[in-house]
Amino acid sequence: MSSQRKLVILNQAANYLTIGFANAFQQEFDEVVLISGSVHVQGEELDSRIKVHSINRWHESPASKKMTSYLLAMLKMWWLLMTKYRKHEVYFVSVPPMGYLLNIFLPHRFSMVIWDVYPDVFQITGMKQDHPVYRIWSWLNRKSFKKAYRLFTISEKMAELLHQYVDPAKVIVQPIWSIFQENEKVSKADNPFIKEHNLQGKFIVQYSGNIGLTHNVEAMVDIAELLQDESNILFQIIGRGPRKAVLEKVVQERQLPNCMFLPFQSDEMFPYSLGAADMGVVILDESTSKGSVPSKSYNLMSYGIPSLYIASDDSQLNVYAQRFAHAFCYNKSQLHAAADSILKLSQDRELWKQMSLASEEAAGHFKRSNADKFVELYLQSR
């Protein structure tokens, strides 16, 4: 090239995926800059050649503080791109969720990775498509996506959602990857998380993640109630959020002995808490099941843990369950069937081994090399 090629990556809350993108681009570009409010390292370290330009941190709650942090981050990103990084190409990842709309107002070669489809996810809250916010955001999507240099999404079902906003030929589908690249799960006998919480002899059905108003974690409690007489099956809910206290109260009122609530685990303990699960649970609201693939689903695969997906038939999770045979997928009206499958899996060791092996095989499609594939697709002539 006759001139240096420079890239700036935008993500207010950078995690292992952002680090993977940055490191992969650093192999091909002369300069890579990460604009972020925080960089959470899990496994892969950020290449020392990559410059980090700090902005304000993202706040999870309360909602007003969260939105303020989003808007401030967008303003700072816009200003930095208009001043310090005018000649850089731009690659937007994740947060703030409306951040990719900046490309409407910027002259840069601007690309984005979409792994939650807005405004469609607002349907979880009951927002209708004729709501002003929904209509305006949809209109902005059409302008933004049409102008994008590269428009990535992480699943076929998400691509279908994006097709309502942009020519399908423009959407590039490329899956992401797990935090864990190898199955380094230790035996239950050697697992410090099992020992700390006295979980020996339990078949652990585990949900780990946010417990917000839209996460439908109450499905776990409903299934636990159906199986409350199975003393060897434990339903473990790990995480935080505004619904956690409500769910704890429900468990108390129903006098369910088979539910355990724990806070998010430290980065050091997380591999052990994940590895303690005999079955992982991933839940998606059916109104937006096409619009998301939680990263925890890939982490469960990487550790060879069979999964229970509570999601709609047209979700990507259901596609994966059918394609890889590593998981059961039921919608929220099929909780009795979900309970039967949990019970069967807890009693049939051969079936568990079969699904565990299928999970590990599925994980082969979601490795760190996928970051390099994003870069290859970015650089391709189209």
Tab-separated table of C-alpha atoms in Angstrom:
chain	number	residue	atom	x	y	z
A	1	MET	CA	0.000	0.000	0.000
A	2	SER	CA	1.178	3.493	-0.741
A	3	SER	CA	-0.100	4.844	2.554
A	4	GLN	CA	-0.584	3.467	6.017
A	5	ARG	CA	-3.876	1.775	6.799
A	6	LYS	CA	-5.287	2.744	10.180
A	7	LEU	CA	-8.304	1.403	12.077
A	8	VAL	CA	-10.119	2.534	15.188
A	9	ILE	CA	-12.363	0.102	17.069
A	10	LEU	CA	-15.259	1.482	19.123
A	11	ASN	CA	-16.654	-0.341	22.153
A	12	GLN	CA	-17.456	1.392	25.411
A	13	ALA	CA	-17.184	-1.934	27.290
A	14	ALA	CA	-14.504	-4.016	25.581
A	15	ASN	CA	-14.315	-7.730	26.389
A	16	TYR	CA	-12.557	-10.823	25.050
A	17	LEU	CA	-14.355	-10.502	21.700
A	18	THR	CA	-13.223	-6.899	21.215
A	19	ILE	CA	-9.687	-7.891	22.168
A	20	GLY	CA	-9.809	-10.716	19.631
A	21	PHE	CA	-10.973	-8.342	16.890
A	22	ALA	CA	-8.306	-5.778	17.779
A	23	ASN	CA	-5.491	-8.331	17.815
A	24	ALA	CA	-6.626	-9.858	14.511
A	25	PHE	CA	-6.793	-6.453	12.807
A	26	GLN	CA	-3.381	-5.524	14.231
A	27	GLN	CA	-1.874	-8.302	12.101
A	28	GLU	CA	-3.106	-6.597	8.916
A	29	PHE	CA	-3.180	-2.860	9.680
A	30	ASP	CA	-0.386	-0.409	10.334
A	31	GLU	CA	-2.176	1.084	13.317
A	32	VAL	CA	-5.092	-0.063	15.470
A	33	VAL	CA	-6.663	2.106	18.176
A	34	LEU	CA	-9.309	0.967	20.671
A	35	ILE	CA	-11.656	3.631	22.027
A	36	SER	CA	-13.214	2.212	25.179
A	37	GLY	CA	-14.335	2.973	28.712
A	38	SER	CA	-13.032	-0.350	30.045
A	39	VAL	CA	-11.102	-3.350	28.787
A	40	HIS	CA	-11.982	-6.641	30.498
A	41	VAL	CA	-9.273	-9.203	29.801
A	42	GLN	CA	-10.360	-12.856	29.934
A	43	GLY	CA	-7.683	-15.124	28.549
A	44	GLU	CA	-6.321	-13.279	25.504
A	45	GLU	CA	-4.270	-10.183	26.266
A	46	LEU	CA	-4.539	-7.048	24.144
A	47	ASP	CA	-1.566	-6.680	21.769
A	48	SER	CA	0.816	-4.116	23.260
A	49	ARG	CA	1.009	-2.285	19.922
A	50	ILE	CA	-2.668	-1.342	20.139
A	51	LYS	CA	-3.322	2.083	21.599
A	52	VAL	CA	-6.233	2.362	24.050
A	53	HIS	CA	-7.961	5.746	24.095
A	54	SER	CA	-10.062	5.903	27.263
A	55	ILE	CA	-13.549	7.389	27.457
A	56	ASN	CA	-16.227	7.190	30.156
A	57	ARG	CA	-17.193	3.793	31.548
A	58	TRP	CA	-20.501	2.061	30.893
A	59	HIS	CA	-22.899	1.826	33.857
A	60	GLU	CA	-25.311	-1.084	34.126
A	61	SER	CA	-27.794	0.630	36.451
A	62	PRO	CA	-29.860	2.600	37.185
A	63	ALA	CA	-31.395	3.032	33.726
A	64	SER	CA	-30.978	6.823	33.764
A	65	LYS	CA	-27.251	6.555	34.529
A	66	LYS	CA	-26.879	3.847	31.891
A	67	MET	CA	-28.462	6.018	29.196
A	68	THR	CA	-26.416	9.043	30.227
A	69	SER	CA	-23.229	6.988	29.958
A	70	TYR	CA	-24.287	5.800	26.479
A	71	LEU	CA	-24.964	9.308	25.219
A	72	LEU	CA	-21.745	10.709	26.671
A	73	ALA	CA	-19.762	7.864	25.095
A	74	MET	CA	-21.357	8.531	21.701
A	75	LEU	CA	-20.511	12.218	21.947
A	76	LYS	CA	-16.889	11.441	22.848
A	77	MET	CA	-16.607	8.854	20.067
A	78	TRP	CA	-17.978	11.324	17.527
A	79	TRP	CA	-15.592	14.065	18.674
A	80	LEU	CA	-12.528	11.798	18.597
A	81	LEU	CA	-13.412	10.537	15.127
A	82	MET	CA	-13.933	14.065	13.835
A	83	THR	CA	-10.664	15.310	15.300
A	84	LYS	CA	-7.919	12.864	16.328
A	85	TYR	CA	-8.950	9.914	14.128
A	86	ARG	CA	-10.297	11.555	10.983
A	87	LYS	CA	-8.215	9.364	8.679
A	88	HIS	CA	-8.906	6.038	10.388
A	89	GLU	CA	-11.327	3.391	9.235
A	90	VAL	CA	-13.930	2.615	11.914
A	91	TYR	CA	-15.098	-0.756	13.275
A	92	PHE	CA	-17.953	-0.581	15.785
A	93	VAL	CA	-18.600	-3.345	18.318
A	94	SER	CA	-21.547	-3.576	20.717
A	95	VAL	CA	-21.732	-0.652	23.208
A	96	PRO	CA	-23.416	1.801	23.232
A	97	PRO	CA	-26.080	-0.134	21.305
A	98	MET	CA	-26.943	2.867	19.131
A	99	GLY	CA	-23.284	3.690	18.524
A	100	TYR	CA	-23.189	2.333	14.965
A	101	LEU	CA	-25.667	5.065	13.963
A	102	LEU	CA	-22.739	7.501	14.181
A	103	ASN	CA	-21.775	6.413	10.682
A	104	ILE	CA	-24.716	8.431	9.329
A	105	PHE	CA	-22.980	11.602	10.481
A	106	LEU	CA	-19.345	10.679	9.849
A	107	PRO	CA	-17.272	10.617	6.632
A	108	HIS	CA	-15.225	7.544	7.617
A	109	ARG	CA	-15.211	4.076	6.091
A	110	PHE	CA	-17.398	2.688	8.862
A	111	SER	CA	-18.227	-0.970	9.596
A	112	MET	CA	-20.150	-2.648	12.401
A	113	VAL	CA	-20.794	-6.000	14.067
A	114	ILE	CA	-24.465	-6.443	15.011
A	115	TRP	CA	-25.151	-9.068	17.682
A	116	ASP	CA	-28.308	-7.585	19.174
A	117	VAL	CA	-30.770	-6.241	16.620
A	118	TYR	CA	-32.269	-2.884	17.617
A	119	PRO	CA	-34.984	-1.663	17.743
A	120	ASP	CA	-36.385	-5.210	17.469
A	121	VAL	CA	-35.165	-6.144	20.962
A	122	PHE	CA	-37.455	-3.447	22.390
A	123	GLN	CA	-40.378	-5.760	21.682
A	124	ILE	CA	-39.363	-7.543	24.903
A	125	THR	CA	-40.578	-4.492	26.815
A	126	GLY	CA	-43.893	-4.473	24.942
A	127	MET	CA	-42.895	-1.661	22.597
A	128	LYS	CA	-44.936	-1.776	19.389
A	129	GLN	CA	-43.562	-1.163	15.923
A	130	ASP	CA	-45.614	2.013	15.606
A	131	HIS	CA	-43.938	3.545	18.681
A	132	PRO	CA	-41.999	6.716	17.716
A	133	VAL	CA	-38.690	5.375	19.068
A	134	TYR	CA	-39.144	2.137	17.126
A	135	ARG	CA	-40.059	3.917	13.896
A	136	ILE	CA	-37.233	6.476	14.135
A	137	TRP	CA	-34.604	3.860	14.976
A	138	SER	CA	-35.811	1.652	12.099
A	139	TRP	CA	-35.502	4.606	9.720
A	140	LEU	CA	-32.002	5.363	10.997
A	141	ASN	CA	-31.051	1.686	10.555
A	142	ARG	CA	-31.906	1.864	6.870
A	143	LYS	CA	-29.686	4.906	6.407
A	144	SER	CA	-26.851	3.523	8.540
A	145	PHE	CA	-26.750	0.016	7.094
A	146	LYS	CA	-26.944	1.262	3.518
A	147	LYS	CA	-23.921	3.471	4.150
A	148	ALA	CA	-21.876	0.823	6.017
A	149	TYR	CA	-18.671	-0.433	4.429
A	150	ARG	CA	-19.021	-3.873	6.028
A	151	LEU	CA	-22.110	-5.025	7.923
A	152	PHE	CA	-21.476	-8.145	9.998
A	153	THR	CA	-23.854	-10.189	12.099
A	154	ILE	CA	-23.225	-13.420	13.976
A	155	SER	CA	-26.039	-15.771	12.906
A	156	GLU	CA	-28.372	-16.637	10.057
A	157	LYS	CA	-31.462	-15.691	12.046
A	158	MET	CA	-30.067	-12.260	12.908
A	159	ALA	CA	-29.290	-11.763	9.233
A	160	GLU	CA	-32.961	-12.451	8.470
A	161	LEU	CA	-33.927	-9.656	10.868
A	162	LEU	CA	-31.441	-7.258	9.285
A	163	HIS	CA	-32.836	-7.947	5.815
A	164	GLN	CA	-35.841	-5.752	6.659
A	165	TYR	CA	-33.431	-2.799	6.835
A	166	VAL	CA	-30.904	-3.465	4.080
A	167	ASP	CA	-30.224	-5.438	0.926
A	168	PRO	CA	-29.583	-9.065	2.050
A	169	ALA	CA	-26.485	-9.203	-0.154
A	170	LYS	CA	-24.834	-6.619	2.079
A	171	VAL	CA	-25.140	-8.638	5.304
A	172	ILE	CA	-22.129	-10.825	6.181
A	173	VAL	CA	-22.802	-13.703	8.577
A	174	GLN	CA	-19.814	-14.744	10.666
A	175	PRO	CA	-20.131	-16.493	14.069
A	176	ILE	CA	-18.105	-15.324	17.070
A	177	TRP	CA	-16.259	-17.540	19.577
A	178	SER	CA	-16.051	-18.722	23.166
A	179	ILE	CA	-13.914	-17.305	25.952
A	180	PHE	CA	-12.530	-20.827	26.337
A	181	GLN	CA	-10.600	-22.330	23.446
A	182	GLU	CA	-10.037	-25.733	25.047
A	183	ASN	CA	-12.093	-27.936	27.318
A	184	GLU	CA	-10.083	-27.546	30.523
A	185	LYS	CA	-12.938	-28.585	32.780
A	186	VAL	CA	-11.668	-30.293	35.911
A	187	SER	CA	-13.412	-33.273	37.477
A	188	LYS	CA	-16.107	-32.588	40.030
A	189	ALA	CA	-13.928	-34.226	42.673
A	190	ASP	CA	-11.221	-31.597	42.040
A	191	ASN	CA	-13.485	-28.618	41.391
A	192	PRO	CA	-13.077	-25.923	44.093
A	193	PHE	CA	-16.512	-24.450	43.274
A	194	ILE	CA	-18.143	-27.832	43.950
A	195	LYS	CA	-16.233	-28.145	47.215
A	196	GLU	CA	-16.985	-24.579	48.362
A	197	HIS	CA	-20.739	-25.010	47.955
A	198	ASN	CA	-20.999	-28.690	48.943
A	199	LEU	CA	-22.418	-29.757	45.592
A	200	GLN	CA	-21.053	-33.303	45.531
A	201	GLY	CA	-23.539	-35.787	44.096
A	202	LYS	CA	-25.790	-33.137	42.560
A	203	PHE	CA	-26.898	-32.942	38.930
A	204	ILE	CA	-26.508	-29.199	38.442
A	205	VAL	CA	-28.770	-27.321	36.033
A	206	GLN	CA	-27.169	-23.884	35.794
A	207	TYR	CA	-28.236	-20.460	34.557
A	208	SER	CA	-25.441	-17.897	34.688
A	209	GLY	CA	-26.046	-14.340	33.521
A	210	ASN	CA	-28.126	-11.238	34.008
A	211	ILE	CA	-31.433	-11.548	35.861
A	212	GLY	CA	-33.206	-8.555	34.405
A	213	LEU	CA	-36.794	-7.723	33.585
A	214	THR	CA	-36.471	-9.247	30.125
A	215	HIS	CA	-34.455	-12.405	30.793
A	216	ASN	CA	-37.372	-14.710	31.758
A	217	VAL	CA	-35.287	-16.538	34.366
A	218	GLU	CA	-38.556	-17.383	36.123
A	219	ALA	CA	-38.738	-20.299	33.677
A	220	MET	CA	-35.921	-21.885	35.715
A	221	VAL	CA	-37.971	-21.576	38.892
A	222	ASP	CA	-41.076	-23.007	37.203
A	223	ILE	CA	-39.114	-26.029	35.979
A	224	ALA	CA	-37.526	-26.428	39.414
A	225	GLU	CA	-41.015	-26.599	40.924
A	226	LEU	CA	-41.938	-29.423	38.544
A	227	LEU	CA	-38.856	-31.372	39.658
A	228	GLN	CA	-38.798	-30.451	43.341
A	229	ASP	CA	-39.113	-34.095	44.421
A	230	GLU	CA	-35.919	-35.055	42.549
A	231	SER	CA	-33.468	-34.432	45.372
A	232	ASN	CA	-30.357	-35.016	43.258
A	233	ILE	CA	-31.218	-32.238	40.744
A	234	LEU	CA	-30.173	-28.715	41.762
A	235	PHE	CA	-31.193	-25.568	39.893
A	236	GLN	CA	-28.461	-22.993	40.225
A	237	ILE	CA	-29.010	-19.341	39.270
A	238	ILE	CA	-25.821	-17.285	39.137
A	239	GLY	CA	-25.917	-13.563	38.424
A	240	ARG	CA	-27.485	-10.265	39.346
A	241	GLY	CA	-30.245	-7.959	38.236
A	242	PRO	CA	-33.546	-6.374	39.277
A	243	ARG	CA	-35.484	-9.661	39.064
A	244	LYS	CA	-33.167	-11.604	41.348
A	245	ALA	CA	-34.839	-10.514	44.596
A	246	VAL	CA	-38.257	-11.260	43.111
A	247	LEU	CA	-37.204	-14.764	42.092
A	248	GLU	CA	-35.655	-15.433	45.491
A	249	LYS	CA	-38.961	-14.468	47.084
A	250	VAL	CA	-40.888	-16.764	44.722
A	251	VAL	CA	-38.579	-19.674	45.609
A	252	GLN	CA	-39.112	-18.937	49.285
A	253	GLU	CA	-42.904	-18.716	48.925
A	254	ARG	CA	-43.071	-21.971	46.974
A	255	GLN	CA	-40.680	-23.581	49.458
A	256	LEU	CA	-38.484	-25.025	46.740
A	257	PRO	CA	-35.509	-26.890	48.229
A	258	ASN	CA	-33.800	-27.387	44.872
A	259	CYS	CA	-32.877	-23.787	43.961
A	260	MET	CA	-29.603	-22.020	44.733
A	261	PHE	CA	-28.829	-18.355	44.054
A	262	LEU	CA	-25.244	-17.121	43.796
A	263	PRO	CA	-23.628	-13.840	42.704
A	264	PHE	CA	-21.482	-13.569	39.575
A	265	GLN	CA	-18.232	-15.430	40.125
A	266	SER	CA	-14.768	-13.910	39.850
A	267	ASP	CA	-12.791	-14.385	36.636
A	268	GLU	CA	-10.645	-16.892	38.527
A	269	MET	CA	-13.634	-18.941	39.735
A	270	PHE	CA	-15.720	-18.638	36.566
A	271	PRO	CA	-14.146	-21.632	34.737
A	272	TYR	CA	-14.872	-23.791	37.789
A	273	SER	CA	-18.452	-22.558	38.248
A	274	LEU	CA	-19.138	-23.160	34.561
A	275	GLY	CA	-17.450	-26.559	34.714
A	276	ALA	CA	-19.634	-27.561	37.659
A	277	ALA	CA	-22.752	-27.562	35.470
A	278	ASP	CA	-24.138	-30.830	34.159
A	279	MET	CA	-26.554	-28.858	32.018
A	280	GLY	CA	-26.453	-25.195	31.077
A	281	VAL	CA	-29.545	-23.071	30.560
A	282	VAL	CA	-29.839	-20.279	27.991
A	283	ILE	CA	-33.076	-18.304	27.868
A	284	LEU	CA	-34.296	-15.922	25.171
A	285	ASP	CA	-37.553	-13.993	25.154
A	286	GLU	CA	-39.628	-15.399	22.316
A	287	SER	CA	-40.558	-11.964	20.988
A	288	THR	CA	-36.910	-11.396	20.002
A	289	SER	CA	-35.394	-14.880	19.826
A	290	LYS	CA	-34.116	-14.251	16.308
A	291	GLY	CA	-32.266	-11.138	17.410
A	292	SER	CA	-29.666	-12.562	19.775
A	293	VAL	CA	-27.300	-15.460	20.518
A	294	PRO	CA	-26.001	-15.195	24.109
A	295	SER	CA	-22.246	-15.784	24.318
A	296	LYS	CA	-22.789	-18.187	27.223
A	297	SER	CA	-24.091	-20.734	24.693
A	298	TYR	CA	-20.609	-20.923	23.129
A	299	ASN	CA	-18.908	-21.205	26.529
A	300	LEU	CA	-21.112	-24.168	27.438
A	301	MET	CA	-20.244	-25.872	24.153
A	302	SER	CA	-16.534	-25.353	24.727
A	303	TYR	CA	-16.722	-27.227	28.049
A	304	GLY	CA	-18.789	-30.073	26.586
A	305	ILE	CA	-21.844	-29.187	28.659
A	306	PRO	CA	-25.265	-30.172	27.244
A	307	SER	CA	-27.696	-27.268	27.148
A	308	LEU	CA	-31.349	-26.485	27.655
A	309	TYR	CA	-32.499	-23.624	25.448
A	310	ILE	CA	-35.746	-21.847	26.282
A	311	ALA	CA	-36.397	-20.041	23.006
A	312	SER	CA	-38.744	-19.947	20.043
A	313	ASP	CA	-38.657	-22.383	17.154
A	314	ASP	CA	-37.322	-19.666	14.822
A	315	SER	CA	-34.369	-18.785	17.067
A	316	GLN	CA	-30.737	-19.408	16.204
A	317	LEU	CA	-30.483	-21.454	19.392
A	318	ASN	CA	-33.055	-23.879	17.991
A	319	VAL	CA	-31.109	-24.003	14.720
A	320	TYR	CA	-27.984	-24.953	16.684
A	321	ALA	CA	-29.860	-27.543	18.778
A	322	GLN	CA	-31.117	-29.240	15.616
A	323	ARG	CA	-27.811	-28.916	13.768
A	324	PHE	CA	-25.456	-30.133	16.499
A	325	ALA	CA	-27.746	-32.313	18.730
A	326	HIS	CA	-26.008	-30.940	21.816
A	327	ALA	CA	-29.065	-29.267	23.358
A	328	PHE	CA	-32.801	-29.447	23.913
A	329	CYS	CA	-34.807	-26.426	22.789
A	330	TYR	CA	-38.310	-25.682	24.069
A	331	ASN	CA	-40.501	-22.607	24.074
A	332	LYS	CA	-41.972	-21.231	27.294
A	333	SER	CA	-45.211	-23.196	26.848
A	334	GLN	CA	-43.262	-26.476	26.906
A	335	LEU	CA	-41.762	-26.366	30.391
A	336	HIS	CA	-43.145	-29.807	31.285
A	337	ALA	CA	-41.270	-31.257	28.304
A	338	ALA	CA	-38.157	-29.347	29.405
A	339	ALA	CA	-38.470	-30.850	32.889
A	340	ASP	CA	-38.826	-34.348	31.395
A	341	SER	CA	-35.659	-33.838	29.347
A	342	ILE	CA	-33.699	-32.682	32.389
A	343	LEU	CA	-34.859	-35.700	34.351
A	344	LYS	CA	-33.995	-38.056	31.489
A	345	LEU	CA	-30.535	-36.538	31.073
A	346	SER	CA	-29.862	-36.793	34.820
A	347	GLN	CA	-30.726	-40.508	34.753
A	348	ASP	CA	-29.165	-41.577	31.447
A	349	ARG	CA	-25.397	-41.302	31.623
A	350	GLU	CA	-24.913	-42.521	28.058
A	351	LEU	CA	-27.214	-39.812	26.709
A	352	TRP	CA	-25.316	-37.218	28.741
A	353	LYS	CA	-21.982	-38.413	27.304
A	354	GLN	CA	-23.446	-38.328	23.790
A	355	MET	CA	-24.670	-34.747	24.176
A	356	SER	CA	-21.439	-33.694	25.893
A	357	LEU	CA	-19.405	-34.962	22.956
A	358	ALA	CA	-21.798	-33.203	20.540
A	359	SER	CA	-21.256	-29.969	22.496
A	360	GLU	CA	-17.495	-30.219	22.148
A	361	GLU	CA	-17.828	-30.927	18.442
A	362	ALA	CA	-20.160	-27.927	18.061
A	363	ALA	CA	-17.564	-25.757	19.816
A	364	GLY	CA	-15.231	-26.393	16.899
A	365	HIS	CA	-17.305	-23.937	14.861
A	366	PHE	CA	-16.816	-21.147	17.434
A	367	LYS	CA	-13.069	-20.825	17.954
A	368	ARG	CA	-10.802	-17.758	18.208
A	369	SER	CA	-9.847	-18.257	14.550
A	370	ASN	CA	-13.253	-16.730	13.776
A	371	ALA	CA	-11.749	-13.326	14.637
A	372	ASP	CA	-9.311	-13.804	11.764
A	373	LYS	CA	-12.236	-14.729	9.498
A	374	PHE	CA	-13.894	-11.386	10.309
A	375	VAL	CA	-10.713	-9.621	9.202
A	376	GLU	CA	-10.426	-11.725	6.032
A	377	LEU	CA	-14.035	-10.863	5.117
A	378	TYR	CA	-13.386	-7.197	5.914
A	379	LEU	CA	-10.407	-7.090	3.553
A	380	GLN	CA	-12.040	-8.990	0.718
A	381	SER	CA	-13.036	-7.209	-2.466
A	382	ARG	CA	-16.811	-7.366	-2.828
